[in-house]
Amino acid sequence: MEQYRVYDRQTLNYVDGGVIRDYKIDADYLSNNASEVTLTEETYAKKGDIVVGLSGIDKTFIGVITAVDNTKKTISFKHPKELFADTVLNVFKYSSTLGYKFELVGAMEVILDLAFVSTDDAKKKLPLTIETHSMANGAVWTDDGDTLNISDFIQWAFDNHNVYLDFDIDFVTDKLVCRIIKNTTGGWVIKDNIALSTPAFDNNELPNYNKAVVYDKDTGAIVGTYYLLANNTVTTSSSNSSRILPVKTKYISFDAEKGYTAQEVAQSELQGNIYAHCIQYKLSKQQRLVNPFAFNYGDGVKIIYDGREYDSIFTGLKYTKGDAYITCLFGKTRIDFTDRLKQYIEKRYRKK
């Protein structure tokens, strides 16, 4: 029997709980769509509360409630990073704590602490414990706007540097635990000798870039041109045989006074774009060779299918209670049109 528990976002006091009759889980870190559970009874849960799924003593999901419908007896929720959907003053511009070149895991900790722990807004403060795992050196933030959209920053951290957020609840201290993780894990191999559907491949569906032209912000003079290689490194040689093609260029403003070099800003923006693809397949719940629930976001995966090898990273799962398969998502674009459109709209129109 699968159950749910609901906790107040600020106190972690128990709000409600019960039995889950049905569920549709969308654990896609990129699109951040809503999942839904159907209950057997009405609930006292409300928008903004934290919901946790349980199967026996095992946690099956944790999320932030986005909607409650007691007529249909449903709760909709998103990944807990939805807790951080707010803006702060651009700390890279207005604070001496962080420069425009920084170690990303530590910078994320500073931003989250500033916005949700050290804040003087009592209604915004969260019972948050922040843990950091590994380091992501050499990140460069070029946005010189007055404010920083934290959701944008979280997405950029994963897109460009494979840094993601993982959540749990510590009931001993009554704290929400946010782990900021730089994922460097590889080694997963998925072969076509297991029970899976024919994979769907989708290359370069979203606008991305593999060439960076860095120019002086005051004069417009080109100060460097850099190219992304298949091994996720950067070169200045336009004739390198390992360049990623077709060419898609991004122009990046450069300000030497901000403490980073032209190559450093190019690396920070280009690396990670080798995963601008999507590989999607349905994995049988009955097979035991690969456990999709053991994947962590950003895990390196080699998919072997029909005699070819594809290198990618894990980015999400979708599954329902009644379906015999689990949909596994790899790469940083999306096959589904609505997911692609949602990503585009959020990146294009999100207010800073």
mmCIF file of C-alpha atoms in Angstrom:
data_model
loop_
_atom_site.group_PDB
_atom_site.id
_atom_site.type_symbol
_atom_site.label_atom_id
_atom_site.label_comp_id
_atom_site.label_asym_id
_atom_site.label_seq_id
_atom_site.Cartn_x
_atom_site.Cartn_y
_atom_site.Cartn_z
ATOM 1 C CA MET A 1 0.000 0.000 0.000
ATOM 2 C CA GLU A 2 1.358 3.400 -1.007
ATOM 3 C CA GLN A 3 0.722 6.385 1.205
ATOM 4 C CA TYR A 4 1.379 10.121 1.331
ATOM 5 C CA ARG A 5 2.275 12.572 4.076
ATOM 6 C CA VAL A 6 1.910 16.358 3.928
ATOM 7 C CA TYR A 7 3.998 18.813 5.980
ATOM 8 C CA ASP A 8 3.865 22.575 6.413
ATOM 9 C CA ARG A 9 6.668 24.191 4.384
ATOM 10 C CA GLN A 10 7.836 26.491 7.193
ATOM 11 C CA THR A 11 7.484 24.352 10.310
ATOM 12 C CA LEU A 12 7.446 20.814 8.860
ATOM 13 C CA ASN A 13 4.499 20.135 11.146
ATOM 14 C CA TYR A 14 2.363 17.211 10.016
ATOM 15 C CA VAL A 15 -0.695 18.419 8.075
ATOM 16 C CA ASP A 16 -2.364 15.314 6.678
ATOM 17 C CA GLY A 17 -1.786 11.890 5.175
ATOM 18 C CA GLY A 18 -3.506 8.853 3.791
ATOM 19 C CA VAL A 19 -3.631 6.245 1.076
ATOM 20 C CA ILE A 20 -2.746 6.872 -2.565
ATOM 21 C CA ARG A 21 -5.195 5.262 -4.976
ATOM 22 C CA ASP A 22 -3.366 6.207 -8.184
ATOM 23 C CA TYR A 23 -0.444 8.323 -9.344
ATOM 24 C CA LYS A 24 1.209 9.903 -12.389
ATOM 25 C CA ILE A 25 4.816 10.813 -11.640
ATOM 26 C CA ASP A 26 6.801 13.184 -13.873
ATOM 27 C CA ALA A 27 10.283 13.406 -12.348
ATOM 28 C CA ASP A 28 11.784 15.315 -15.285
ATOM 29 C CA TYR A 29 14.365 17.730 -13.844
ATOM 30 C CA LEU A 30 14.392 19.890 -16.982
ATOM 31 C CA SER A 31 10.722 20.433 -17.785
ATOM 32 C CA ASN A 32 9.671 20.368 -14.121
ATOM 33 C CA ASN A 33 6.118 19.346 -14.981
ATOM 34 C CA ALA A 34 3.582 18.609 -12.269
ATOM 35 C CA SER A 35 3.065 15.089 -10.942
ATOM 36 C CA GLU A 36 -0.298 14.013 -9.556
ATOM 37 C CA VAL A 37 -1.550 11.603 -6.925
ATOM 38 C CA THR A 38 -5.166 10.513 -6.529
ATOM 39 C CA LEU A 39 -6.306 9.956 -2.950
ATOM 40 C CA THR A 40 -8.985 7.839 -1.313
ATOM 41 C CA GLU A 41 -10.249 10.729 0.822
ATOM 42 C CA GLU A 42 -10.265 14.522 0.860
ATOM 43 C CA THR A 43 -7.157 16.209 2.229
ATOM 44 C CA TYR A 44 -6.252 19.219 4.346
ATOM 45 C CA ALA A 45 -3.179 19.834 2.210
ATOM 46 C CA LYS A 46 -2.793 23.241 0.558
ATOM 47 C CA LYS A 47 -0.693 24.825 -2.122
ATOM 48 C CA GLY A 48 2.907 25.328 -0.976
ATOM 49 C CA ASP A 49 2.966 22.407 1.474
ATOM 50 C CA ILE A 50 5.521 19.623 1.115
ATOM 51 C CA VAL A 51 4.235 16.192 0.115
ATOM 52 C CA VAL A 52 6.132 12.922 0.583
ATOM 53 C CA GLY A 53 5.235 9.544 -0.886
ATOM 54 C CA LEU A 54 5.886 6.323 1.024
ATOM 55 C CA SER A 55 5.896 2.651 0.095
ATOM 56 C CA GLY A 56 6.327 0.906 3.418
ATOM 57 C CA ILE A 57 9.241 2.752 5.006
ATOM 58 C CA ASP A 58 10.771 3.777 1.663
ATOM 59 C CA LYS A 59 10.346 7.322 0.360
ATOM 60 C CA THR A 60 9.084 7.249 -3.237
ATOM 61 C CA PHE A 61 8.859 10.985 -3.948
ATOM 62 C CA ILE A 62 9.040 14.428 -2.356
ATOM 63 C CA GLY A 63 7.596 17.580 -3.851
ATOM 64 C CA VAL A 64 6.010 20.993 -3.395
ATOM 65 C CA ILE A 65 2.232 21.056 -3.796
ATOM 66 C CA THR A 66 1.049 23.272 -6.645
ATOM 67 C CA ALA A 67 -2.682 22.441 -6.575
ATOM 68 C CA VAL A 68 -5.258 20.565 -4.477
ATOM 69 C CA ASP A 69 -8.622 19.425 -5.869
ATOM 70 C CA ASN A 70 -10.787 17.833 -3.195
ATOM 71 C CA THR A 71 -13.587 17.260 -5.700
ATOM 72 C CA LYS A 72 -11.387 14.915 -7.693
ATOM 73 C CA LYS A 73 -9.342 14.012 -4.595
ATOM 74 C CA THR A 74 -6.037 14.900 -6.300
ATOM 75 C CA ILE A 75 -2.812 16.622 -5.277
ATOM 76 C CA SER A 76 -0.475 18.075 -7.916
ATOM 77 C CA PHE A 77 3.150 18.742 -7.037
ATOM 78 C CA LYS A 78 6.536 19.595 -8.541
ATOM 79 C CA HIS A 79 10.179 18.930 -7.732
ATOM 80 C CA PRO A 80 11.154 20.623 -4.426
ATOM 81 C CA LYS A 81 13.331 23.124 -6.297
ATOM 82 C CA GLU A 82 9.975 24.837 -6.885
ATOM 83 C CA LEU A 83 10.390 26.131 -3.311
ATOM 84 C CA PHE A 84 13.096 28.440 -4.663
ATOM 85 C CA ALA A 85 11.057 30.052 -7.449
ATOM 86 C CA ASP A 86 11.823 33.655 -6.485
ATOM 87 C CA THR A 87 14.271 36.459 -7.225
ATOM 88 C CA VAL A 88 17.007 38.226 -5.271
ATOM 89 C CA LEU A 89 19.246 41.173 -5.985
ATOM 90 C CA ASN A 90 22.011 40.044 -8.312
ATOM 91 C CA VAL A 91 24.638 38.958 -5.779
ATOM 92 C CA PHE A 92 27.293 38.850 -8.483
ATOM 93 C CA LYS A 93 26.745 42.540 -9.155
ATOM 94 C CA TYR A 94 25.929 43.967 -5.735
ATOM 95 C CA SER A 95 27.800 41.775 -3.264
ATOM 96 C CA SER A 96 31.471 41.268 -2.569
ATOM 97 C CA THR A 97 30.640 37.730 -1.387
ATOM 98 C CA LEU A 98 30.663 36.306 -4.913
ATOM 99 C CA GLY A 99 32.606 37.437 -7.946
ATOM 100 C CA TYR A 100 31.491 36.834 -11.507
ATOM 101 C CA LYS A 101 33.851 33.837 -11.592
ATOM 102 C CA PHE A 102 33.135 31.374 -8.792
ATOM 103 C CA GLU A 103 32.916 27.834 -7.499
ATOM 104 C CA LEU A 104 29.329 26.961 -8.364
ATOM 105 C CA VAL A 105 28.351 24.594 -5.524
ATOM 106 C CA GLY A 106 29.423 27.116 -2.897
ATOM 107 C CA ALA A 107 27.800 29.967 -4.817
ATOM 108 C CA MET A 108 24.486 28.106 -4.906
ATOM 109 C CA GLU A 109 24.709 27.638 -1.142
ATOM 110 C CA VAL A 110 25.316 31.372 -0.645
ATOM 111 C CA ILE A 111 22.323 32.326 -2.813
ATOM 112 C CA LEU A 112 19.896 29.869 -1.190
ATOM 113 C CA ASP A 113 21.005 30.855 2.308
ATOM 114 C CA LEU A 114 20.621 34.548 1.486
ATOM 115 C CA ALA A 115 17.145 34.083 0.029
ATOM 116 C CA PHE A 116 15.566 31.505 2.341
ATOM 117 C CA VAL A 117 17.570 31.215 5.575
ATOM 118 C CA SER A 118 19.081 34.621 6.354
ATOM 119 C CA THR A 119 16.100 36.540 4.972
ATOM 120 C CA ASP A 120 14.233 38.910 7.295
ATOM 121 C CA ASP A 121 10.943 37.936 5.616
ATOM 122 C CA ALA A 122 9.408 35.534 8.147
ATOM 123 C CA LYS A 123 6.953 34.114 5.596
ATOM 124 C CA LYS A 124 9.737 33.354 3.122
ATOM 125 C CA LYS A 125 12.136 31.727 5.572
ATOM 126 C CA LEU A 126 12.449 27.944 5.244
ATOM 127 C CA PRO A 127 13.618 25.350 7.822
ATOM 128 C CA LEU A 128 16.541 24.613 5.547
ATOM 129 C CA THR A 129 19.779 22.721 6.033
ATOM 130 C CA ILE A 130 22.094 23.037 3.044
ATOM 131 C CA GLU A 131 24.698 20.369 2.289
ATOM 132 C CA THR A 132 27.303 20.544 -0.465
ATOM 133 C CA HIS A 133 28.829 17.607 -2.304
ATOM 134 C CA SER A 134 31.902 17.974 -4.550
ATOM 135 C CA MET A 135 32.917 21.203 -6.295
ATOM 136 C CA ALA A 136 32.323 22.874 -9.651
ATOM 137 C CA ASN A 137 35.182 25.291 -10.238
ATOM 138 C CA GLY A 138 35.385 27.776 -13.077
ATOM 139 C CA ALA A 139 31.737 28.859 -13.358
ATOM 140 C CA VAL A 140 31.186 32.330 -14.819
ATOM 141 C CA TRP A 141 27.958 34.333 -14.598
ATOM 142 C CA THR A 142 27.669 37.061 -17.230
ATOM 143 C CA ASP A 143 24.161 38.387 -16.576
ATOM 144 C CA ASP A 144 24.607 41.937 -15.274
ATOM 145 C CA GLY A 145 20.932 42.554 -14.515
ATOM 146 C CA ASP A 146 19.881 44.078 -11.232
ATOM 147 C CA THR A 147 18.071 40.923 -10.075
ATOM 148 C CA LEU A 148 18.794 37.207 -10.199
ATOM 149 C CA ASN A 149 16.006 34.729 -10.886
ATOM 150 C CA ILE A 150 16.892 31.744 -8.693
ATOM 151 C CA SER A 151 14.985 29.258 -10.882
ATOM 152 C CA ASP A 152 16.998 30.425 -13.900
ATOM 153 C CA PHE A 153 20.216 30.045 -11.937
ATOM 154 C CA ILE A 154 19.304 26.512 -10.798
ATOM 155 C CA GLN A 155 18.509 25.516 -14.391
ATOM 156 C CA TRP A 156 21.731 27.083 -15.697
ATOM 157 C CA ALA A 157 23.741 25.239 -13.039
ATOM 158 C CA PHE A 158 22.433 21.893 -14.271
ATOM 159 C CA ASP A 159 22.540 22.719 -17.989
ATOM 160 C CA ASN A 160 26.096 24.013 -17.996
ATOM 161 C CA HIS A 161 27.817 22.382 -15.023
ATOM 162 C CA ASN A 162 25.806 19.283 -14.020
ATOM 163 C CA VAL A 163 25.027 20.717 -10.592
ATOM 164 C CA TYR A 164 21.598 19.723 -9.264
ATOM 165 C CA LEU A 165 19.529 19.848 -6.075
ATOM 166 C CA ASP A 166 18.401 16.806 -4.090
ATOM 167 C CA PHE A 167 15.999 16.950 -1.129
ATOM 168 C CA ASP A 168 15.041 15.051 1.992
ATOM 169 C CA ILE A 169 13.466 15.762 5.398
ATOM 170 C CA ASP A 170 15.352 15.294 8.667
ATOM 171 C CA PHE A 171 12.680 14.743 11.311
ATOM 172 C CA VAL A 172 15.257 14.650 14.102
ATOM 173 C CA THR A 173 16.049 18.324 13.560
ATOM 174 C CA ASP A 174 12.813 19.198 11.715
ATOM 175 C CA LYS A 175 14.788 20.512 8.772
ATOM 176 C CA LEU A 176 14.356 20.304 5.036
ATOM 177 C CA VAL A 177 17.704 19.055 3.716
ATOM 178 C CA CYS A 178 18.833 20.478 0.356
ATOM 179 C CA ARG A 179 21.911 18.798 -1.093
ATOM 180 C CA ILE A 180 23.760 20.742 -3.775
ATOM 181 C CA ILE A 181 25.552 18.111 -5.851
ATOM 182 C CA LYS A 182 28.122 18.382 -8.612
ATOM 183 C CA ASN A 183 27.568 15.076 -10.396
ATOM 184 C CA THR A 184 30.638 13.453 -11.926
ATOM 185 C CA THR A 185 29.319 9.870 -11.798
ATOM 186 C CA GLY A 186 29.604 7.721 -14.908
ATOM 187 C CA GLY A 187 29.754 4.076 -15.796
ATOM 188 C CA TRP A 188 26.104 3.143 -16.300
ATOM 189 C CA VAL A 189 25.620 0.914 -19.354
ATOM 190 C CA ILE A 190 22.197 0.086 -20.793
ATOM 191 C CA LYS A 191 22.151 -2.561 -23.514
ATOM 192 C CA ASP A 192 19.366 -3.622 -25.839
ATOM 193 C CA ASN A 193 19.336 -7.140 -24.404
ATOM 194 C CA ILE A 194 16.901 -6.065 -21.678
ATOM 195 C CA ALA A 195 13.157 -5.502 -21.879
ATOM 196 C CA LEU A 196 12.895 -2.010 -23.294
ATOM 197 C CA SER A 197 11.045 -0.252 -26.064
ATOM 198 C CA THR A 198 12.713 1.040 -29.217
ATOM 199 C CA PRO A 199 14.496 4.218 -28.046
ATOM 200 C CA ALA A 200 13.412 7.524 -29.525
ATOM 201 C CA PHE A 201 16.279 9.805 -30.524
ATOM 202 C CA ASP A 202 15.973 13.554 -30.911
ATOM 203 C CA ASN A 203 19.107 15.574 -31.727
ATOM 204 C CA ASN A 204 19.465 19.353 -31.446
ATOM 205 C CA GLU A 205 15.750 20.111 -31.229
ATOM 206 C CA LEU A 206 16.212 23.083 -28.929
ATOM 207 C CA PRO A 207 18.449 26.043 -29.857
ATOM 208 C CA ASN A 208 21.914 25.459 -28.413
ATOM 209 C CA TYR A 209 25.444 26.486 -29.250
ATOM 210 C CA ASN A 210 28.861 24.946 -29.760
ATOM 211 C CA LYS A 211 30.860 28.011 -30.762
ATOM 212 C CA ALA A 212 31.449 31.014 -28.507
ATOM 213 C CA VAL A 213 32.560 34.369 -29.847
ATOM 214 C CA VAL A 214 33.675 36.539 -26.919
ATOM 215 C CA TYR A 215 33.633 40.295 -27.531
ATOM 216 C CA ASP A 216 34.600 43.376 -25.528
ATOM 217 C CA LYS A 217 31.466 44.896 -23.995
ATOM 218 C CA ASP A 218 32.601 48.464 -24.649
ATOM 219 C CA THR A 219 34.220 48.293 -28.078
ATOM 220 C CA GLY A 220 32.679 45.195 -29.638
ATOM 221 C CA ALA A 221 36.148 43.936 -30.561
ATOM 222 C CA ILE A 222 36.460 40.129 -30.721
ATOM 223 C CA VAL A 223 38.751 38.929 -27.931
ATOM 224 C CA GLY A 224 38.499 35.185 -28.566
ATOM 225 C CA THR A 225 36.642 32.437 -30.441
ATOM 226 C CA TYR A 226 36.226 28.982 -28.907
ATOM 227 C CA TYR A 227 34.804 25.687 -30.131
ATOM 228 C CA LEU A 228 33.226 22.804 -28.225
ATOM 229 C CA LEU A 229 34.684 19.344 -28.803
ATOM 230 C CA ALA A 230 33.012 15.941 -28.530
ATOM 231 C CA ASN A 231 34.882 15.202 -25.273
ATOM 232 C CA ASN A 232 33.327 18.311 -23.661
ATOM 233 C CA THR A 233 36.507 20.388 -23.775
ATOM 234 C CA VAL A 234 37.067 23.684 -25.596
ATOM 235 C CA THR A 235 39.602 24.578 -28.288
ATOM 236 C CA THR A 236 40.593 27.698 -30.196
ATOM 237 C CA SER A 237 41.282 25.665 -33.351
ATOM 238 C CA SER A 238 38.471 25.953 -35.883
ATOM 239 C CA SER A 239 39.899 23.026 -37.868
ATOM 240 C CA ASN A 240 39.837 20.504 -35.011
ATOM 241 C CA SER A 241 38.247 17.287 -36.307
ATOM 242 C CA SER A 242 36.397 16.699 -33.010
ATOM 243 C CA ARG A 243 34.326 19.877 -33.206
ATOM 244 C CA ILE A 244 30.596 19.539 -32.558
ATOM 245 C CA LEU A 245 28.566 20.288 -35.696
ATOM 246 C CA PRO A 246 26.480 21.882 -37.144
ATOM 247 C CA VAL A 247 27.834 25.229 -35.993
ATOM 248 C CA LYS A 248 25.608 27.189 -33.628
ATOM 249 C CA THR A 249 27.149 30.371 -32.292
ATOM 250 C CA LYS A 250 26.682 32.351 -29.120
ATOM 251 C CA TYR A 251 28.143 35.843 -28.678
ATOM 252 C CA ILE A 252 29.258 36.563 -25.133
ATOM 253 C CA SER A 253 29.993 39.998 -23.701
ATOM 254 C CA PHE A 254 33.376 40.238 -21.972
ATOM 255 C CA ASP A 255 34.443 42.564 -19.194
ATOM 256 C CA ALA A 256 38.047 41.994 -18.065
ATOM 257 C CA GLU A 257 37.415 43.909 -14.825
ATOM 258 C CA LYS A 258 35.064 41.156 -13.597
ATOM 259 C CA GLY A 259 37.903 38.766 -12.952
ATOM 260 C CA TYR A 260 37.539 36.089 -15.627
ATOM 261 C CA THR A 261 39.297 35.446 -18.923
ATOM 262 C CA ALA A 262 37.689 35.091 -22.338
ATOM 263 C CA GLN A 263 38.438 31.355 -22.341
ATOM 264 C CA GLU A 264 36.931 30.874 -18.879
ATOM 265 C CA VAL A 265 33.625 32.459 -19.844
ATOM 266 C CA ALA A 266 33.562 30.420 -23.066
ATOM 267 C CA GLN A 267 34.183 27.175 -21.186
ATOM 268 C CA SER A 268 31.505 27.977 -18.618
ATOM 269 C CA GLU A 269 28.935 28.595 -21.352
ATOM 270 C CA LEU A 270 29.883 25.840 -23.804
ATOM 271 C CA GLN A 271 30.594 22.830 -21.626
ATOM 272 C CA GLY A 272 27.503 20.727 -21.080
ATOM 273 C CA ASN A 273 26.091 21.394 -24.541
ATOM 274 C CA ILE A 274 27.367 18.033 -25.782
ATOM 275 C CA TYR A 275 24.206 16.680 -24.131
ATOM 276 C CA ALA A 276 21.877 18.845 -26.247
ATOM 277 C CA HIS A 277 19.891 15.808 -27.344
ATOM 278 C CA CYS A 278 17.194 13.534 -25.999
ATOM 279 C CA ILE A 279 17.124 9.752 -25.808
ATOM 280 C CA GLN A 280 13.876 8.345 -24.488
ATOM 281 C CA TYR A 281 12.827 4.773 -23.943
ATOM 282 C CA LYS A 282 10.395 2.708 -21.905
ATOM 283 C CA LEU A 283 11.955 0.222 -19.534
ATOM 284 C CA SER A 284 9.912 -2.722 -18.305
ATOM 285 C CA LYS A 285 9.111 -2.680 -14.584
ATOM 286 C CA GLN A 286 9.570 -6.467 -14.593
ATOM 287 C CA GLN A 287 13.217 -6.589 -15.683
ATOM 288 C CA ARG A 288 15.941 -6.550 -13.012
ATOM 289 C CA LEU A 289 19.068 -5.716 -15.024
ATOM 290 C CA VAL A 290 18.718 -1.931 -14.700
ATOM 291 C CA ASN A 291 17.014 -0.157 -11.808
ATOM 292 C CA PRO A 292 15.941 3.276 -13.119
ATOM 293 C CA PHE A 293 15.229 4.478 -9.568
ATOM 294 C CA ALA A 294 18.927 4.100 -8.805
ATOM 295 C CA PHE A 295 19.808 6.846 -11.309
ATOM 296 C CA ASN A 296 20.763 10.276 -9.990
ATOM 297 C CA TYR A 297 20.299 13.384 -12.107
ATOM 298 C CA GLY A 298 23.340 13.934 -14.291
ATOM 299 C CA ASP A 299 24.659 10.359 -14.090
ATOM 300 C CA GLY A 300 26.724 9.503 -17.160
ATOM 301 C CA VAL A 301 25.130 6.686 -19.187
ATOM 302 C CA LYS A 302 26.234 4.743 -22.246
ATOM 303 C CA ILE A 303 23.269 3.385 -24.198
ATOM 304 C CA ILE A 304 24.018 0.526 -26.581
ATOM 305 C CA TYR A 305 21.311 -0.087 -29.153
ATOM 306 C CA ASP A 306 21.334 -1.834 -32.507
ATOM 307 C CA GLY A 307 25.130 -2.000 -32.611
ATOM 308 C CA ARG A 308 25.731 1.693 -31.854
ATOM 309 C CA GLU A 309 26.772 3.491 -28.683
ATOM 310 C CA TYR A 310 25.269 6.741 -27.405
ATOM 311 C CA ASP A 311 26.794 8.746 -24.542
ATOM 312 C CA SER A 312 24.334 10.774 -22.498
ATOM 313 C CA ILE A 313 23.282 11.704 -18.963
ATOM 314 C CA PHE A 314 20.180 10.875 -16.961
ATOM 315 C CA THR A 315 17.661 13.716 -16.638
ATOM 316 C CA GLY A 316 14.284 12.247 -15.715
ATOM 317 C CA LEU A 317 11.636 9.550 -15.286
ATOM 318 C CA LYS A 318 7.925 9.392 -16.075
ATOM 319 C CA TYR A 319 5.647 6.594 -14.893
ATOM 320 C CA THR A 320 2.143 5.778 -13.735
ATOM 321 C CA LYS A 321 0.791 3.172 -11.358
ATOM 322 C CA GLY A 322 -0.910 1.067 -14.023
ATOM 323 C CA ASP A 323 1.712 1.246 -16.799
ATOM 324 C CA ALA A 324 4.007 -1.772 -17.159
ATOM 325 C CA TYR A 325 6.871 0.501 -18.299
ATOM 326 C CA ILE A 326 8.869 3.419 -16.920
ATOM 327 C CA THR A 327 9.852 6.145 -19.384
ATOM 328 C CA CYS A 328 13.527 7.079 -18.943
ATOM 329 C CA LEU A 329 14.836 10.409 -20.231
ATOM 330 C CA PHE A 330 18.455 11.182 -21.097
ATOM 331 C CA GLY A 331 20.010 14.388 -22.423
ATOM 332 C CA LYS A 332 19.064 18.053 -22.118
ATOM 333 C CA THR A 333 16.476 18.604 -24.823
ATOM 334 C CA ARG A 334 13.044 17.079 -25.046
ATOM 335 C CA ILE A 335 11.201 15.000 -27.648
ATOM 336 C CA ASP A 336 7.717 15.885 -26.453
ATOM 337 C CA PHE A 337 6.562 19.117 -28.105
ATOM 338 C CA THR A 338 4.750 20.448 -25.034
ATOM 339 C CA ASP A 339 7.864 19.932 -22.891
ATOM 340 C CA ARG A 340 10.026 21.721 -25.472
ATOM 341 C CA LEU A 341 7.535 24.567 -25.694
ATOM 342 C CA LYS A 342 7.337 24.850 -21.900
ATOM 343 C CA GLN A 343 11.137 25.045 -21.637
ATOM 344 C CA TYR A 344 11.286 27.681 -24.371
ATOM 345 C CA ILE A 345 8.552 29.849 -22.867
ATOM 346 C CA GLU A 346 10.115 29.746 -19.393
ATOM 347 C CA LYS A 347 13.573 30.665 -20.693
ATOM 348 C CA ARG A 348 12.263 33.366 -23.023
ATOM 349 C CA TYR A 349 9.654 35.096 -20.888
ATOM 350 C CA ARG A 350 10.610 34.462 -17.254
ATOM 351 C CA LYS A 351 10.821 37.819 -15.494
ATOM 352 C CA LYS A 352 14.204 38.756 -14.085
#
